Coordinates of C-alpha atoms in Angstrom, one line a residue:
Chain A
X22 CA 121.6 237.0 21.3
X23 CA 119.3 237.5 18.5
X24 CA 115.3 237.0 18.1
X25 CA 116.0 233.5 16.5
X26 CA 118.0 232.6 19.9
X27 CA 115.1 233.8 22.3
X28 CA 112.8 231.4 20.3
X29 CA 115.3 228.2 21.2
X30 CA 115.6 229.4 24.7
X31 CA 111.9 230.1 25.7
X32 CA 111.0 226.9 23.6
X33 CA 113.3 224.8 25.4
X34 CA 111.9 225.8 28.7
X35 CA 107.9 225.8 27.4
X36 CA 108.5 222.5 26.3
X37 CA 110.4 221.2 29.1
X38 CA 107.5 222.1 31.6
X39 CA 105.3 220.8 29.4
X40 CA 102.8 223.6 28.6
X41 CA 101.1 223.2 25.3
X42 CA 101.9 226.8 24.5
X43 CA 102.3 227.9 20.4
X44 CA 103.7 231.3 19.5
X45 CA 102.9 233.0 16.2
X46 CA 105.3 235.5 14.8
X47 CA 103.1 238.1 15.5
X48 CA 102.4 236.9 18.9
X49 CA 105.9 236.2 19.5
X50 CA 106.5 240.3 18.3
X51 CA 104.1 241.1 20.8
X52 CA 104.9 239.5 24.1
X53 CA 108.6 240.5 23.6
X54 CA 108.0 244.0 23.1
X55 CA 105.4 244.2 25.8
X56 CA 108.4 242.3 28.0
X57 CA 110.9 245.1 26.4
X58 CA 108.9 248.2 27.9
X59 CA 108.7 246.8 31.0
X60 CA 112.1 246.3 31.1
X61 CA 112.3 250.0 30.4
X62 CA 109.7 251.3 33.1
X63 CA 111.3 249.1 35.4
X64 CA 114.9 250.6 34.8
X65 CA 113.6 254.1 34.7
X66 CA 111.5 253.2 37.7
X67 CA 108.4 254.8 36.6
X68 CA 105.3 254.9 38.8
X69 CA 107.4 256.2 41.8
X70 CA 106.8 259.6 41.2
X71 CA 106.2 261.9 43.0
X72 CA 103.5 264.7 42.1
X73 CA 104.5 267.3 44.1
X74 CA 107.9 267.4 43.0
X75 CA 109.7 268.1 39.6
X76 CA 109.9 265.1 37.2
X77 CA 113.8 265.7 36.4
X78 CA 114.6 265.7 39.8
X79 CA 114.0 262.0 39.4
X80 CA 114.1 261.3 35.4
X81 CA 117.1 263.7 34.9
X82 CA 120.0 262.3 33.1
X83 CA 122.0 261.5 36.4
X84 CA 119.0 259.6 37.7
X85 CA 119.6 256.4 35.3
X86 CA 123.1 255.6 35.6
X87 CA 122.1 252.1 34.2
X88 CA 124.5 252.2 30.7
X89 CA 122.0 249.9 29.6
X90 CA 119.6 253.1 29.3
X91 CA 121.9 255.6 27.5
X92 CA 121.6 253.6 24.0
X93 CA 118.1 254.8 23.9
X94 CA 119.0 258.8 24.9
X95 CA 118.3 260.8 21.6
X96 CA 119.7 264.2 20.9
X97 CA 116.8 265.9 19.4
X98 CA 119.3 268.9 17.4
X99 CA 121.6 265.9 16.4
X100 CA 119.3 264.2 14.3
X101 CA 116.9 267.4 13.4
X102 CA 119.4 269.8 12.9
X103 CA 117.9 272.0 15.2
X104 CA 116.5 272.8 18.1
X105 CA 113.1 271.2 19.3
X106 CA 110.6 274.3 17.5
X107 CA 108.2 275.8 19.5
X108 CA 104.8 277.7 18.8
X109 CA 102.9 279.7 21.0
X110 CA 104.1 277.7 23.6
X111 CA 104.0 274.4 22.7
X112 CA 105.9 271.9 20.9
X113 CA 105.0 268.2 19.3
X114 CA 106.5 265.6 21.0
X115 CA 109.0 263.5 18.4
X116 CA 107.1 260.0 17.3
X117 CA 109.6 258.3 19.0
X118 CA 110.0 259.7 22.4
X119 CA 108.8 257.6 25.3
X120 CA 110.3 259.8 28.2
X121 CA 111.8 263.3 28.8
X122 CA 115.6 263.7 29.8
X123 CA 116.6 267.4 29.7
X124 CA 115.3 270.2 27.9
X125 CA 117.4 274.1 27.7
X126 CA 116.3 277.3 26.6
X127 CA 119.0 279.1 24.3
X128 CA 119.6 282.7 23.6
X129 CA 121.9 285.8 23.5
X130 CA 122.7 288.0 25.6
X131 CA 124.9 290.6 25.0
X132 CA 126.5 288.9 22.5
X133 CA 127.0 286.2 24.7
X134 CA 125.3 282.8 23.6
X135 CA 124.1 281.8 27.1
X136 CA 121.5 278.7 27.9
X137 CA 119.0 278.0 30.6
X138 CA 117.6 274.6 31.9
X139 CA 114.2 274.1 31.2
X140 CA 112.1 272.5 34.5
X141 CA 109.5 270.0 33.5
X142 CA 106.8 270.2 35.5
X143 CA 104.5 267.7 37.4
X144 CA 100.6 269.3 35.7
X145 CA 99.9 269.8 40.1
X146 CA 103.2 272.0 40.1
X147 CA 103.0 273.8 37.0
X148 CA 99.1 274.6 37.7
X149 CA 100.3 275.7 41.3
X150 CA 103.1 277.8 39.9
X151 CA 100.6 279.7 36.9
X152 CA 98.2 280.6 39.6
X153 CA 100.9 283.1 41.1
X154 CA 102.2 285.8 39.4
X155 CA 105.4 286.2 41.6
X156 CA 106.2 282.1 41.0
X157 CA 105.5 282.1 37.1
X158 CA 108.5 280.8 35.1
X159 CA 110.6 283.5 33.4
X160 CA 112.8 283.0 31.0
X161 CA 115.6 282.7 33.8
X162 CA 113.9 280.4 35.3
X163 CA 111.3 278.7 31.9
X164 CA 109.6 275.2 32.9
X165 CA 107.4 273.2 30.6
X166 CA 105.1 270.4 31.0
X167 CA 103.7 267.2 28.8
X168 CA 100.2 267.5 27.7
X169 CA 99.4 264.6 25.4
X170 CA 101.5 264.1 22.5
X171 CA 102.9 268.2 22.9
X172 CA 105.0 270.0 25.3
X173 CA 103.6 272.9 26.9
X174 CA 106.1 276.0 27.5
X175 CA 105.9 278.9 29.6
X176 CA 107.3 281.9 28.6
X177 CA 105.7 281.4 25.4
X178 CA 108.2 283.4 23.5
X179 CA 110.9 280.5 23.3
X180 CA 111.3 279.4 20.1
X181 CA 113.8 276.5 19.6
X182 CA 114.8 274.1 22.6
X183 CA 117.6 271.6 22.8
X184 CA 115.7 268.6 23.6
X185 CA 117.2 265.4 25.2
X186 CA 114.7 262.0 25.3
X187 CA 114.6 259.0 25.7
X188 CA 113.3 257.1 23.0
X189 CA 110.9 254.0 22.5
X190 CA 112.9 250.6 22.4
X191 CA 112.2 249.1 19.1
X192 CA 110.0 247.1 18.8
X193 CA 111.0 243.6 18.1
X194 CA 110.3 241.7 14.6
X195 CA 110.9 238.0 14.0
X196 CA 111.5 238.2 10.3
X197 CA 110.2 235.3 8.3
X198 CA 110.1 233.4 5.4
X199 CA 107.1 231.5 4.4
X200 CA 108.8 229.8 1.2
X201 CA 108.1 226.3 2.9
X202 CA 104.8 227.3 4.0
X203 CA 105.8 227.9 7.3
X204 CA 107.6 231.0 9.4
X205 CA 111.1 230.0 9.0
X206 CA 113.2 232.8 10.4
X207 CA 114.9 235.4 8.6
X208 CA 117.9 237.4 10.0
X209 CA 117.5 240.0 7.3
X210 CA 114.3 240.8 7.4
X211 CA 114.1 241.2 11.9
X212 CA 114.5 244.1 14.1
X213 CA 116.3 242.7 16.8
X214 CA 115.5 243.6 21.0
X215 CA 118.4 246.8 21.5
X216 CA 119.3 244.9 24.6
X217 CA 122.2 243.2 25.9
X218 CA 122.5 239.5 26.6
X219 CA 121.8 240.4 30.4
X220 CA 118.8 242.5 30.0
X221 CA 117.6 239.8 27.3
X222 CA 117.9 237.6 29.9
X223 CA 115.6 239.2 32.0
X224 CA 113.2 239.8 28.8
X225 CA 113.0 236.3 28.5
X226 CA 112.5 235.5 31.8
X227 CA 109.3 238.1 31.8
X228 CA 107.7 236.4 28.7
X229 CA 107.7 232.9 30.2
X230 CA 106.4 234.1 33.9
X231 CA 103.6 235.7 31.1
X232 CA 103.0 232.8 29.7
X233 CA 102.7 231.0 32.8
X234 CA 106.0 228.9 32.9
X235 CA 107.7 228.7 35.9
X236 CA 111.2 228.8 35.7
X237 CA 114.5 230.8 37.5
X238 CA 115.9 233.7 36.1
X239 CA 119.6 231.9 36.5
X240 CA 118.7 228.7 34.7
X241 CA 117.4 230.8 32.1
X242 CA 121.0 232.8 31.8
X243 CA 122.7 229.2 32.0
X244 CA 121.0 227.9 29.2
X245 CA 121.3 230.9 27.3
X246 CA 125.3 230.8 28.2
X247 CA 125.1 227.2 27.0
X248 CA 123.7 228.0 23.5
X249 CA 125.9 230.7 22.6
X250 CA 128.8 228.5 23.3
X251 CA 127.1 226.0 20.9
X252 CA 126.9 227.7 18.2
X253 CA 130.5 228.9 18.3
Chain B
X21 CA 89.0 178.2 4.1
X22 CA 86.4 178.7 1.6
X23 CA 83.3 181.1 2.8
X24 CA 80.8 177.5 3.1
X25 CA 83.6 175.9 5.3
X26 CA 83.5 179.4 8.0
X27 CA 79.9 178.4 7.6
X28 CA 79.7 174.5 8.1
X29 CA 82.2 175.6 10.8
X30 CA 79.9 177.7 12.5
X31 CA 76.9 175.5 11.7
X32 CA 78.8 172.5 13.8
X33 CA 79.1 175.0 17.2
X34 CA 75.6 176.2 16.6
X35 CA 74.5 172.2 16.4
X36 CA 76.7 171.7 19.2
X37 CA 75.1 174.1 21.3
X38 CA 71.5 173.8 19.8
X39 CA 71.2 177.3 19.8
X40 CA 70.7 180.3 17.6
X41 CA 69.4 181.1 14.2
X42 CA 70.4 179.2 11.0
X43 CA 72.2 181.4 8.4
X44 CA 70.0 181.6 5.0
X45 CA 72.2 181.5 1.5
X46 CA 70.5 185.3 0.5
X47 CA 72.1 186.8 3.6
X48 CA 75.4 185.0 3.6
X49 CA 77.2 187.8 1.4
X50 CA 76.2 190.8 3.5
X51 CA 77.0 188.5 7.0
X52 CA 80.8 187.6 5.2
X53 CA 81.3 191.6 4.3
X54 CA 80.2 192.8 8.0
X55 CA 82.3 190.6 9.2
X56 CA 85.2 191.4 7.6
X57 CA 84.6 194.8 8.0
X58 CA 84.5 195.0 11.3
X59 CA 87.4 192.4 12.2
X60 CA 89.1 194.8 10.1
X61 CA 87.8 198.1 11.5
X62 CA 88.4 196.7 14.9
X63 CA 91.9 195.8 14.5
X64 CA 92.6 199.0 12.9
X65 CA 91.2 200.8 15.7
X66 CA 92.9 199.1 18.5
X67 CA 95.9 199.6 16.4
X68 CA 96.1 203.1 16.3
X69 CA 94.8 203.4 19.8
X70 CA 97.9 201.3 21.1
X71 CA 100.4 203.3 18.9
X72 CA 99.0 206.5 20.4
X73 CA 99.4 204.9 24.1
X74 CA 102.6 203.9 23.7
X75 CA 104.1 206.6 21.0
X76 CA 105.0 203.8 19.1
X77 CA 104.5 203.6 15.0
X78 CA 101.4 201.3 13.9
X79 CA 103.6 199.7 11.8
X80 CA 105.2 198.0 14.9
X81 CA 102.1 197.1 16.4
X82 CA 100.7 195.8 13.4
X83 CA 104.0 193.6 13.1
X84 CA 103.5 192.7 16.8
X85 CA 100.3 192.8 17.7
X86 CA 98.0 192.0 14.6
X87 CA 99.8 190.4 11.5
X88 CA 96.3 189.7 9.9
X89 CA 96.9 193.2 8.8
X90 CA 100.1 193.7 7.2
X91 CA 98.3 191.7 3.8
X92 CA 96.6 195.0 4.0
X93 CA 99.6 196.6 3.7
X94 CA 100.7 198.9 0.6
X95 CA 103.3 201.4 0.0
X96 CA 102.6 204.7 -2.0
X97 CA 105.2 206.3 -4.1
X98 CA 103.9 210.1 -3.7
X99 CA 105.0 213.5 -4.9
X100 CA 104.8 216.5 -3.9
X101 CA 103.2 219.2 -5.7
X102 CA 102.1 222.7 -4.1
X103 CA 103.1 221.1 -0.9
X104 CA 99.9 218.3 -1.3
X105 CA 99.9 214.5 -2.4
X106 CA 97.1 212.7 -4.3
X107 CA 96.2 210.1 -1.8
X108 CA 95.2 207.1 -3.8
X109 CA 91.1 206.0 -3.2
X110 CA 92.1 202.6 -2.4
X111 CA 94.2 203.8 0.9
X112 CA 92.0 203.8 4.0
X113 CA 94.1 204.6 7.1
X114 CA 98.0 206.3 6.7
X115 CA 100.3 204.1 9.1
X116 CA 103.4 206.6 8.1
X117 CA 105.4 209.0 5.7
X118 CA 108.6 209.3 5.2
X119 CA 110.2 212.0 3.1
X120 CA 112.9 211.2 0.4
X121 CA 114.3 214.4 0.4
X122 CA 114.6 215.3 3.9
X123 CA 115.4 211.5 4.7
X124 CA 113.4 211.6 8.0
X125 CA 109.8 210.6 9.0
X126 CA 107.1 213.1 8.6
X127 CA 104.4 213.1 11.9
X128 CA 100.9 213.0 11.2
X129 CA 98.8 215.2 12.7
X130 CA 95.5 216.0 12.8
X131 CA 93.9 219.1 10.8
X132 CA 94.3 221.2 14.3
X133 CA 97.7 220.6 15.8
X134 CA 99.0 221.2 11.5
X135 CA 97.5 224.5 11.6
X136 CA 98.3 225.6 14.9
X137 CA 102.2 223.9 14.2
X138 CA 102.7 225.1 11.1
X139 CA 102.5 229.0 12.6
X140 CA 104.4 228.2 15.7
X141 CA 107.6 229.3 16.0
X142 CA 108.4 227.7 19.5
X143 CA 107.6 224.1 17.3
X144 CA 110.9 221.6 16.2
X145 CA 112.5 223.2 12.7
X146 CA 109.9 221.4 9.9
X147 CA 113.2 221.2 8.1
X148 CA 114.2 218.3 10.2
X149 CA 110.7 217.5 12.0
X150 CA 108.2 217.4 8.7
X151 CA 104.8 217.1 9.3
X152 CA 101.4 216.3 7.7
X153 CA 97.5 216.0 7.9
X154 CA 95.2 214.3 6.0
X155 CA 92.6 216.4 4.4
X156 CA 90.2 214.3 1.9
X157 CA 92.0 212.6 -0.4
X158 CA 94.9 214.6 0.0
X159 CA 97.9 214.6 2.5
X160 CA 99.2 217.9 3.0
X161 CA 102.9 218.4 4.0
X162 CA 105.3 221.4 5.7
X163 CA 108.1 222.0 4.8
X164 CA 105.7 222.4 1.3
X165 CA 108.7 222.2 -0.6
X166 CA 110.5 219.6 0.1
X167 CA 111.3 217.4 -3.0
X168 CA 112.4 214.1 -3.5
X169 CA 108.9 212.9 -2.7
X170 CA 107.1 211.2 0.3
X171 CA 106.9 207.6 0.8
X172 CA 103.5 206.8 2.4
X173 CA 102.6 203.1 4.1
X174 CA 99.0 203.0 4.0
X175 CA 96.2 199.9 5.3
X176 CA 93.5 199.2 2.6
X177 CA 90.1 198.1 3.7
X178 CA 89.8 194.3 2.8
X179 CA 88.6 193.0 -0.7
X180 CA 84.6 192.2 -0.2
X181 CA 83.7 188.8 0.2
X182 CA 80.4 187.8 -1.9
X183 CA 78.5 184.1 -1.4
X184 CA 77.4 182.8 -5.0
X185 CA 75.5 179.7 -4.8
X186 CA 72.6 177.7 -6.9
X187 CA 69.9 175.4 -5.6
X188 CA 70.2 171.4 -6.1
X189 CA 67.0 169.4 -6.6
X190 CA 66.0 169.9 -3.1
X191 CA 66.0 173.2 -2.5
X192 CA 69.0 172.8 -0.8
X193 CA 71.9 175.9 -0.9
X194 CA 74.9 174.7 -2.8
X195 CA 78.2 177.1 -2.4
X196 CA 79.9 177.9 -6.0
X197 CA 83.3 178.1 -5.1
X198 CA 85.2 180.5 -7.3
X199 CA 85.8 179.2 -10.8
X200 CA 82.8 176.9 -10.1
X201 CA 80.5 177.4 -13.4
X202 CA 77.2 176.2 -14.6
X203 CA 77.3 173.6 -17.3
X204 CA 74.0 172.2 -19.3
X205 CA 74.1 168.6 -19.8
X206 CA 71.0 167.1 -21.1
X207 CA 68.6 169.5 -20.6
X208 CA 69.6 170.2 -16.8
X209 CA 72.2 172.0 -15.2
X210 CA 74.7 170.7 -13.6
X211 CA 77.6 172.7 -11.1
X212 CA 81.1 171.7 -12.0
X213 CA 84.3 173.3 -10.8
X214 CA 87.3 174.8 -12.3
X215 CA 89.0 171.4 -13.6
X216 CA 84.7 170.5 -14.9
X217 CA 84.3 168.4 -11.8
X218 CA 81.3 167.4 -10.7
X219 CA 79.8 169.0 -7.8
X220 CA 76.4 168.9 -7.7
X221 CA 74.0 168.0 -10.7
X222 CA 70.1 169.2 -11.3
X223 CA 70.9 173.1 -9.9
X224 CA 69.3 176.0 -10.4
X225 CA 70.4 179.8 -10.3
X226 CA 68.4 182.8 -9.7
X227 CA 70.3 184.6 -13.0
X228 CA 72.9 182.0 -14.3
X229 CA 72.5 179.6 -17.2
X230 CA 74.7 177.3 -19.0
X231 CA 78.3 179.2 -18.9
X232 CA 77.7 180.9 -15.8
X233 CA 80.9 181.3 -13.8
X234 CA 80.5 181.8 -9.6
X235 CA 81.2 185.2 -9.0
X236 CA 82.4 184.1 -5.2
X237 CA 85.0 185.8 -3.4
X238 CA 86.7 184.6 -0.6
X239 CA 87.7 186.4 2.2
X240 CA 90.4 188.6 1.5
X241 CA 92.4 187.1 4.9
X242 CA 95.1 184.8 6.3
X243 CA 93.7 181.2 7.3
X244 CA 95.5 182.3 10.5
X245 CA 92.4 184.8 10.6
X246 CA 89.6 182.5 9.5
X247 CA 88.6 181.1 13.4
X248 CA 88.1 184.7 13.7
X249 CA 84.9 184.6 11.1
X250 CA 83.9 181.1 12.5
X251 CA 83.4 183.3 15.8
X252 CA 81.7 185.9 14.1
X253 CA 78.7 184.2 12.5
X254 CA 77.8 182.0 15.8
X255 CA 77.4 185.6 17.6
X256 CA 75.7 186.6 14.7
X257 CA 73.5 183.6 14.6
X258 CA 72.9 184.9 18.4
X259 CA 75.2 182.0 20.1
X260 CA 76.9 183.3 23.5
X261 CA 80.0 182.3 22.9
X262 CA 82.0 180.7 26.0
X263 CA 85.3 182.0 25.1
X264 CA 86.0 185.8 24.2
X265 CA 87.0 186.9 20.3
X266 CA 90.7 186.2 19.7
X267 CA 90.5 190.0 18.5
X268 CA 89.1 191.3 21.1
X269 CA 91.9 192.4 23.1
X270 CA 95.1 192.4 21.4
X271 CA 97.0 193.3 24.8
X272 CA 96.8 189.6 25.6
X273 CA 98.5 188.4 23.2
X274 CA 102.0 190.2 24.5

């Protein structure tokens, strides 16, 4: 289902409950990718968590079995070449990362490449566990935590980290061509939603309960199944 | 009828009732143009009103409804240049467009709903829904390239009547009917018609002499229509009329 279809689909039921609702591209752009990263939160489940406790014990890889999740899981050494760098402790967060998945600490012992999960750290936890000399992370035991837009380390003297994340979905553009004077869409120039047809069903559905239309998430999907066999 | 008939017909209620104002010669011309104007202005409007209640074309009301106007009536062969056509001075009121090219009827719309449309993606494909608004003298379309041209049915506003006349010996208002003319015969004037009949002899003009050809127009409407002006000059002349204005409310006559 591409952008062009989820303009027929919430246009049939806008105007079939007769709202006098318009959509610019840019608005358009905007609602969906609002809809998009909901979608995401909802799936990852985010604002559940718990303070007290360590954020991969509910964000860790085996915590979102949802497949439709995984497309977004970046390896940070497969498409850097190399491990996450650290400085003094901290590393920058890559532009497109939206949530953490797993993070390891590398090294050599003995000759022995070896590698060590890296906690990540609640900023109640880590605070709790700096405050005690005995609990301070080691390197057998290293945690991190998010501060902003970094990554905050402790011991300080790891240098490269493999890095798993979960990027940003991206956002949506309805591509157009204004040659008539008017948006008329353009395949080639869109970004589609990196959803399949069921979660776009569900996108959908979230834009018109936005916009104020009320209609069922199943007649949305029916409609949706009826277009695609249209335009076979 | 001719513009003094309307008037002796009037004149004959007005006696018959023994009420209301007599019409003086002077002010004839601007009574027949008001007139016309606003038969005109308020059949248009009850026109497009109708069309708009019932999502109907005006053309089809006009046919139904009011077939004073169709003489009103003119087509407009119009291309498209830059996505704008030159709207000719002489059209008052679009009834429709229909695009060659595209061979489907474009909507008008008013300067709002065409900017708000033409940047809405949840609107009908322009491609087969065209649309338009009227801006000045111009009518501007989307898709802005369509070719093949537009074919536009537009109303003009009626020709304006105008009351020529002379005085006879008495002082007494005599209509020049069109083609009437002013002929000196002896010394004196004398009003003749288009074939040199006779109408009335010993006239004078404010401005014409010998030669002088009426510059009367009639009114630019059916006979059909004519009882309509009758109507108009006794309320003019400030006669209550006992039975409404055959105009007045076109939903009766369906």
């Amino acid at each position: 289902m591409d952008l062009h279809d989820i303009v027929r689909i919430l246009s049939y039921f806008i105007k079939g409950s007769g709202h006098n609702i318009s959509l610019s591209p840019d608005e358009f752009n905007r609602v969906l990718d609002l809809a998009s990263i909901r979608l995401f939160r909802d799936k990852l489940g985010i604002g559940e968590v718990d303070s007290q406790l360590d954020l991969e014990e509910y964000y860790g890889v085996d915590h979102y079995n949802d497949n439709s999740l995984r497309r977004f899981k970046v390896d940070y050494k497969n498409v850097n070449g190399t491990g996450l760098p650290v400085t003094d402790g901290y590393a920058d967060l890559p532009d497109d990362y939206f949530f953490p998945d797993t993070l390891f600490y590398r090294y050599v012992k003995d000759g022995v490449a070896k590698k060590k999960r890296v906690r990540i750290l609640t900023s109640q936890r880590w605070n709790h566990l700096m405050s005690r000399d005995l609990l301070r992370p080691t390197l057998k035991d290293p945690a991190c935590r998010l501060v902003g837009d970094r990554i905050e380390f402790y011991p300080t003297n790891m240098s490269f980290i493999d890095f798993t994340y979960l990027r940003r979905p991206a956002a949506p553009v309805y591509g157009v061509d204004y040659t008539g004077g008017y948006p008329k869409y353009s395949s080639g120039g869109s970004t589609q939603l990196e959803w399949g047809d069921e979660d776009i069903v569900s996108i959908i559905f979230m834009v018109l309960r936005d916009l104020g239309v009320s209609a069922q998430k199943q007649d949305v999907a029916v409609y949706a199944d009826k277009l695609k066999t249209q335009d076979r | 009828m001719t513009l003094q008939q309307i008037i002796d017909a009037a004149l004959l209620r007005l006696n018959k009732d023994e009420a209301g104002n007599p019409f003086s010669p002077e002010s004839m011309t601007g009574v027949f143009r008001n007139a016309s104007l606003d038969v005109y202005g308020s059949m248009v409007k009850q026109v497009m009103s109708i069309s708009a209640q019932n999502n109907m074309p005006p053309e089809q009301i006009i046919s139904r409804y009011f077939n004073e106007l169709t003489r009103f009536m003119f087509r407009i062969d119009g291309s498209v240049i830059g996505g704008d056509v030159t709207i000719p001075s002489t059209s008052d009121r679009i009834l429709s467009v229909f695009s060659r090219g595209l061979e489907a009827d474009i909507d008008l719309v008013d300067p709002n709903t065409f900017d708000k449309r033409r940047t809405d993606i949840l609107s009908p494909d322009p491609e087969g829904n065209p649309f338009a608004t009227e801006i000045g003298g111009t009518l501007r379309v989307i898709p802005n390239n369509m070719s093949g041209g537009v074919l536009i049915t537009s109303l003009k506003v009626p020709e304006e009547p105008y009351y020529d006349y002379c005085l006879d010996s008495g002082l007494n208002a005599v209509y020049m009917p069109v083609g009437s003319k002013l002929v000196d015969s002896g010394g004196q004037l004398n009003l003749v018609d288009s074939s040199d009949v006779l109408i009335r002899s010993n006239v004078t003009h404010l401005t014409g002499s010998d030669g002088y050809v009426s510059n009367s127009i009639e009114l630019d409407w059916d006979e059909s229509a004519h009882p309509m002006f009758v109507d108009y000059l006794l309320s003019d002349g400030a006669v209550n009329l006992r039975e409404e204005f055959p105009y007045g409310d076109a939903n009766k006559q369906s």
